[in-house]
XYZ file of C-alpha atoms in Angstrom:
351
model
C -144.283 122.077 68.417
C -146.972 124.176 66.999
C -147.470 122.995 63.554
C -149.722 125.928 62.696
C -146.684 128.200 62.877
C -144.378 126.261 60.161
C -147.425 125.767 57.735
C -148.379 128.888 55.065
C -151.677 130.556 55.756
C -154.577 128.654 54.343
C -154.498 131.438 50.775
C -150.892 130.410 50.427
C -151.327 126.889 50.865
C -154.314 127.205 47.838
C -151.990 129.572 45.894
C -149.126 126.950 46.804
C -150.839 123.431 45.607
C -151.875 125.506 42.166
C -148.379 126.488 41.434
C -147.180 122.701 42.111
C -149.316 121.131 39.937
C -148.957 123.920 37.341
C -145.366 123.080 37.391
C -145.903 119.248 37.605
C -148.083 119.452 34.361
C -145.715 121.785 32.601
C -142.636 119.995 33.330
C -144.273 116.505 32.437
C -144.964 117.238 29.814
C -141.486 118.581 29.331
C -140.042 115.401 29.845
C -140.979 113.742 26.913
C -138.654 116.423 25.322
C -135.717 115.578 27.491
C -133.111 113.316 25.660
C -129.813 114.595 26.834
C -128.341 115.125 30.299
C -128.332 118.848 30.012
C -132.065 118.949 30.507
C -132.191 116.593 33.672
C -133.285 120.038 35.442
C -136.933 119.485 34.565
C -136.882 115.743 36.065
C -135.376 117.361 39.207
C -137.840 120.239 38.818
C -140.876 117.908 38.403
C -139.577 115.946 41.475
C -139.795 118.523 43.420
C -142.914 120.266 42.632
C -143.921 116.641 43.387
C -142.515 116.717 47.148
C -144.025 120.031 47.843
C -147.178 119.133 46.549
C -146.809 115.976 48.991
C -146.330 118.389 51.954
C -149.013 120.512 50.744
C -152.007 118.532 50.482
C -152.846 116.983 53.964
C -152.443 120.222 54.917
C -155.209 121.396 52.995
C -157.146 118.168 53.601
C -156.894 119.002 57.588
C -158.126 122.037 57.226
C -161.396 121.164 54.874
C -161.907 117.831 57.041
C -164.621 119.321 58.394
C -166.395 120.333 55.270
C -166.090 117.270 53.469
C -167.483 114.919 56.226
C -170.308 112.699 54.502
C -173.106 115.235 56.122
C -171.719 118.064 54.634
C -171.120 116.802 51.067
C -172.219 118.709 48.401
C -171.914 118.206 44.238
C -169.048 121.021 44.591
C -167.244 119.190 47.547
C -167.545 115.863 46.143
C -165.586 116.914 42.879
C -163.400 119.017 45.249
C -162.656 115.294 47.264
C -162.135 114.248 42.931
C -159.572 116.268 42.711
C -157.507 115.469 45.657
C -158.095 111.616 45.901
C -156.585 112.245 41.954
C -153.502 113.926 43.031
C -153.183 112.283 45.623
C -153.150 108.933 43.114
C -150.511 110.651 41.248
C -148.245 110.578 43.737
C -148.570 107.674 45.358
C -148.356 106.302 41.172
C -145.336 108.335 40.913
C -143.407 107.718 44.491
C -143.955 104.055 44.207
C -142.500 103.945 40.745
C -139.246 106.009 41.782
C -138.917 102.796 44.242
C -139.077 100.349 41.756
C -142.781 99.703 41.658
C -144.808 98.160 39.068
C -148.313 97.247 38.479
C -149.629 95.155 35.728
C -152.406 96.714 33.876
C -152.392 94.516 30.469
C -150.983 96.803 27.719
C -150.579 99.383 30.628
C -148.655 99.589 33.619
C -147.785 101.717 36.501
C -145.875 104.666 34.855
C -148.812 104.732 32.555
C -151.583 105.159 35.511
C -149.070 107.899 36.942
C -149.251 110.220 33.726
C -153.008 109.313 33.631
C -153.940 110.431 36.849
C -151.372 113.670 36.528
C -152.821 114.271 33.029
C -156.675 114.229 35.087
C -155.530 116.662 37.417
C -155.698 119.693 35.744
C -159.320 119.801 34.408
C -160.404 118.998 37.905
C -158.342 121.657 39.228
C -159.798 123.757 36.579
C -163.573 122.904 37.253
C -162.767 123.383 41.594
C -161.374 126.973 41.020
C -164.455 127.700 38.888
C -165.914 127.988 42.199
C -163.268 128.190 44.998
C -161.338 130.742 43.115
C -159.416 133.446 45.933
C -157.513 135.975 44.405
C -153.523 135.971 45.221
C -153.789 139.280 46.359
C -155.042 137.737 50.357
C -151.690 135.829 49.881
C -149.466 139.116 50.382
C -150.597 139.786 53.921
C -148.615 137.456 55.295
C -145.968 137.503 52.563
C -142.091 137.573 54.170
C -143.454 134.571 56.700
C -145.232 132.216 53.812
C -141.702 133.171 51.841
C -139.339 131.871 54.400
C -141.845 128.687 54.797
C -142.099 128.044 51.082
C -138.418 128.400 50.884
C -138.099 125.604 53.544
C -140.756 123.560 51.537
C -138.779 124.020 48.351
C -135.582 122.998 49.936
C -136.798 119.783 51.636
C -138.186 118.621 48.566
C -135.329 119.235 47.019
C -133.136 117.197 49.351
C -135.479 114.392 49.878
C -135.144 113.853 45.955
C -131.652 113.767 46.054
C -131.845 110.928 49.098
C -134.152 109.083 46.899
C -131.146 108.095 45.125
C -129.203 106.666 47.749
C -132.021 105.021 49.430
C -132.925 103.111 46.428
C -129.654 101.750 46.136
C -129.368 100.878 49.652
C -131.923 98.982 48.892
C -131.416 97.530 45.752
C -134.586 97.847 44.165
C -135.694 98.210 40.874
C -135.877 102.286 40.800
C -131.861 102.128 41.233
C -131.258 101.448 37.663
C -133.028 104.831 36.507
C -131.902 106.459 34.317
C -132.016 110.199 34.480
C -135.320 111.045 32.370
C -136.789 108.145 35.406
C -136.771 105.349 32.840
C -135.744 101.732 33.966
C -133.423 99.861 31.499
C -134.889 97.054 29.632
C -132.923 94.396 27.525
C -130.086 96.429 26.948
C -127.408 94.713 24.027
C -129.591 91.785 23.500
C -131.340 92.656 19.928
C -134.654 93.003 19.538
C -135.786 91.574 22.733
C -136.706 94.943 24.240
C -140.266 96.321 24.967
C -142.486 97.026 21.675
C -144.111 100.120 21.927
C -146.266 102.253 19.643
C -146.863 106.095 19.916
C -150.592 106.267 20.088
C -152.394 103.981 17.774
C -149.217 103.056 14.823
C -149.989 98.938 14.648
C -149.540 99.003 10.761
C -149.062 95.262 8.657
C -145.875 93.908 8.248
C -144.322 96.030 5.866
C -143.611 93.229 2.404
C -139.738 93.476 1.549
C -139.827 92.972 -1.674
C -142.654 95.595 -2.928
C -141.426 98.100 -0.250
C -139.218 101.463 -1.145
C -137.320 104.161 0.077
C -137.537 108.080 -1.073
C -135.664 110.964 -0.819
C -137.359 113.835 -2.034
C -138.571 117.173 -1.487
C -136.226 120.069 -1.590
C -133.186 118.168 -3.571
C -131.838 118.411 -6.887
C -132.723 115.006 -7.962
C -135.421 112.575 -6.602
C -134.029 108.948 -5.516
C -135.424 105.445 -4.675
C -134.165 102.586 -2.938
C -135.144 99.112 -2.400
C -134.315 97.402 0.737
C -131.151 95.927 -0.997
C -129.948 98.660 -2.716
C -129.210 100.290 0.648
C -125.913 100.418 2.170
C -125.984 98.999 5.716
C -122.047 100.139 6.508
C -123.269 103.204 9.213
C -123.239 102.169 12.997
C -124.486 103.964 16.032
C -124.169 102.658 19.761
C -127.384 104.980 21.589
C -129.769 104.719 24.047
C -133.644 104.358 22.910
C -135.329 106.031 26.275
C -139.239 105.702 25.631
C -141.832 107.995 27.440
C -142.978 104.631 28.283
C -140.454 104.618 31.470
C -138.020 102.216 30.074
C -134.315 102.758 28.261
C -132.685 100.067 26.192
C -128.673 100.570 24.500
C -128.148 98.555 21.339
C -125.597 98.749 18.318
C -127.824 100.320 15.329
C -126.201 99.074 11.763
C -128.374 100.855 8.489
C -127.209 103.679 6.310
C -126.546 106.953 7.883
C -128.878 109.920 6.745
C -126.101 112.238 5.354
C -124.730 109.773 2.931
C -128.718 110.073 1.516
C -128.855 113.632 1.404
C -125.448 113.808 -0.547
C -126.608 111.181 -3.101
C -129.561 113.528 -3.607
C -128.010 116.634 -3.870
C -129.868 119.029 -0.829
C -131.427 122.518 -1.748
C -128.827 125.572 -0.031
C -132.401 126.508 1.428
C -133.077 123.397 3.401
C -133.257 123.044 7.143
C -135.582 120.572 8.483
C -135.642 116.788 7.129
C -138.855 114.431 7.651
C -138.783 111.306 8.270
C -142.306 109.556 7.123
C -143.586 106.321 8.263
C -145.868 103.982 6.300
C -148.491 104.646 9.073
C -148.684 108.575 7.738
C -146.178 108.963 11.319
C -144.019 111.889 10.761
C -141.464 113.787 12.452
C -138.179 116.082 11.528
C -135.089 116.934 13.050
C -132.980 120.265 12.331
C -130.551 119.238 9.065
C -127.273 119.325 11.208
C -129.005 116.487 13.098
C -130.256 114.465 10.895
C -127.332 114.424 8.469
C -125.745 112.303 11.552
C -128.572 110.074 12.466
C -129.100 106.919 11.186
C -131.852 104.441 9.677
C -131.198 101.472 10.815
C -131.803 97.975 9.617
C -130.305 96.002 12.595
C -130.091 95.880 15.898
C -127.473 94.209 17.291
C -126.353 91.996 14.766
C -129.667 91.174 14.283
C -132.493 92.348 11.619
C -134.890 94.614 13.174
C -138.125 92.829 13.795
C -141.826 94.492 12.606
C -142.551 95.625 15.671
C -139.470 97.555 16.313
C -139.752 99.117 12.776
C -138.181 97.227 9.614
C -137.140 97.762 7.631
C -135.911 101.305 8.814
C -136.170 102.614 12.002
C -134.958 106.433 12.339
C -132.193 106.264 15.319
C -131.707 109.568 16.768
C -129.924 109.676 19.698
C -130.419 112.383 22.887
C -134.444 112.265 21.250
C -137.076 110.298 23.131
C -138.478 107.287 21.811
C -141.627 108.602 19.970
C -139.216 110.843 17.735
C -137.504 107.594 16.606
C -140.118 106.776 13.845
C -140.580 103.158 12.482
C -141.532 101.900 9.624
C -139.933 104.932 7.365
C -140.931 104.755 3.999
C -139.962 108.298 2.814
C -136.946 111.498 3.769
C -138.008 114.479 2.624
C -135.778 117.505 3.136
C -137.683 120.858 3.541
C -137.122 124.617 3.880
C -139.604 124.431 7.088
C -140.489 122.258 9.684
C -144.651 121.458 9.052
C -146.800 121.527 11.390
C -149.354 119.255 10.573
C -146.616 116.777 11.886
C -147.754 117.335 15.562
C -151.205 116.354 14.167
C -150.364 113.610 12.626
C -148.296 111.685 15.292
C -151.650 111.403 17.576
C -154.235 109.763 14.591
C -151.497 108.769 12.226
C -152.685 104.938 13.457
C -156.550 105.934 13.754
């Protein structure tokens, strides 16, 4: 078999592995936006921008061979071999962790090396095409055949992902207790002994009881306060806590649900977002509707959340990723808009 004759032409195959890992970049970053099963197309999207770009690069690599032997290295060629031995880490990081791996790198592990390595991809990519650009225009010439082959490469990736499934549970490794987003579970139902994770830099002091206060303010018709007592803890909430971190946990929240607070305080007819403010300077909002049903919890399980999984309220919000459930809330503030300083804030809120 001629393998020449199933590959694209060597402008596709550029044009090819830049559309991959546009999509890979775009669509990971996606996923730390997908909470609810509805949006498990960008996983399976991701995936198989990830499969393609697998049966992309050694062809590219055979085809340069020549050009990067050691004798014929130049500066340009050496951060052209950069930029594949990087994607090439990516997803090796990212194929071993679909099969259960793991890799202990102190605060760090494997999932964390695999969005590292993706997230170093595109400024090498960027840097290479500053001098191997080709214009997509030489891609057209041979356009129904590299068509009919991409379409082959698209479907194969998308059927070895869905085998990945079955494999993994064949063999029973750690990968077959993903979840959708690709997060393993992690003490599920047994309190706070699940992972501790911080968005960032948020590593604040243990928050004193006693001195410590909640507010709702902002767009209401009259400002309250509440110490840690004074809040009803009758609002319950079984949901899933899936962390960008590659882990998912279910627990019982117990706290006071968020409507009952914005009833108390009497909500402007103009309000539509609602803040939820950590004692780190953390912030993020949710859309009223949502919020009104979320909950701050106190307890997890029975038991009283510990510091480092936010007491004394932690914002539950279920179908959100983990980094939107903020600890340490000190503060709701209902507003007419959403601000945007928020998306600031959440990467030097603990800086």
């Amino acid at each position: 078999m001629n393998v020449r004759r199933l590959t694209p032409s060597p402008r596709a195959v550029d044009w090819g592995l830049f559309a991959a890992v546009g999509t890979l970049l775009a669509t990971g970053v996606a996923t730390m936006f997908t909470g609810t099963p509805d949006t498990a197309w960008v996983i399976d999207l991701h995936a198989v921008a990830g499969v393609v770009l697998v049966c992309l690069l050694p062809v590219k690599l055979w085809r340069v061979r020549r050009r990067v032997a050691p004798e014929c290295l130049t500066g340009r060629r050496a951060l052209s071999v950069a930029l594949a031995l990087d994607a090439a880490g990516a997803l090796v990081t990212g194929v071993w962790w679909i099969f259960g791996g793991s890799l202990d790198l102190g605060p760090w592990g494997l999932f964390h090396l695999h969005v590292a390595l993706g997230l170093l991809v595109p400024p090498l990519l960027g840097w290479h095409l500053r001098y191997r650009y080709h214009s997509p225009t030489g891609v057209t010439r041979r356009g129904r055949r590299d068509a009919l082959r991409y379409a082959g490469l698209v479907t194969t990736g998308a059927l070895l992902w869905r085998l990945q499934g079955p494999v993994n549970d064949l063999l029973d490794t750690a990968g077959a207790d993903r979840r959708y987003t690709g997060s393993r579970e992690e003490g599920t139902g047994e309190g706070n002994r699940f992972p501790v994770t911080s968005w960032v830099a948020d590593d604040p002091d243990p928050v004193d009881a006693g001195e410590w206060q909640l507010t709702v303010g902002g767009r209401v018709e009259r400002e309250r306060s509440y110490a840690l007592g004074e809040l009803p803890t009758d609002a319950s909430e079984d949901a899933i806590l899936d962390c960008t971190s590659g882990w998912y946990s279910g627990h019982e929240w117990r706290g006071v649900r968020v409507g009952s607070l914005l009833d108390d305080a009497g909500i402007d007819d103009a309000a539509s977002w609602v803040q939820f403010r950590s004692v780190t300077g953390y912030r993020f909002s949710l859309p009223i509707g949502e919020a009104r049903d979320a909950v701050l919890a106190t307890h997890v399980d029975g038991d009283r959340l510990s510091h480092g999984h936010g007491f004394p309220l932690r914002l539950v919000a279920p179908g959100r990723r983990g980094f939107q459930w903020v600890k340490w809330i000190e503060e709701v503030r209902v507003d007419k808009r959403r601000e945007v300083g928020e998306w600031i804030a959440i990467f030097v809120s603990g800086l």
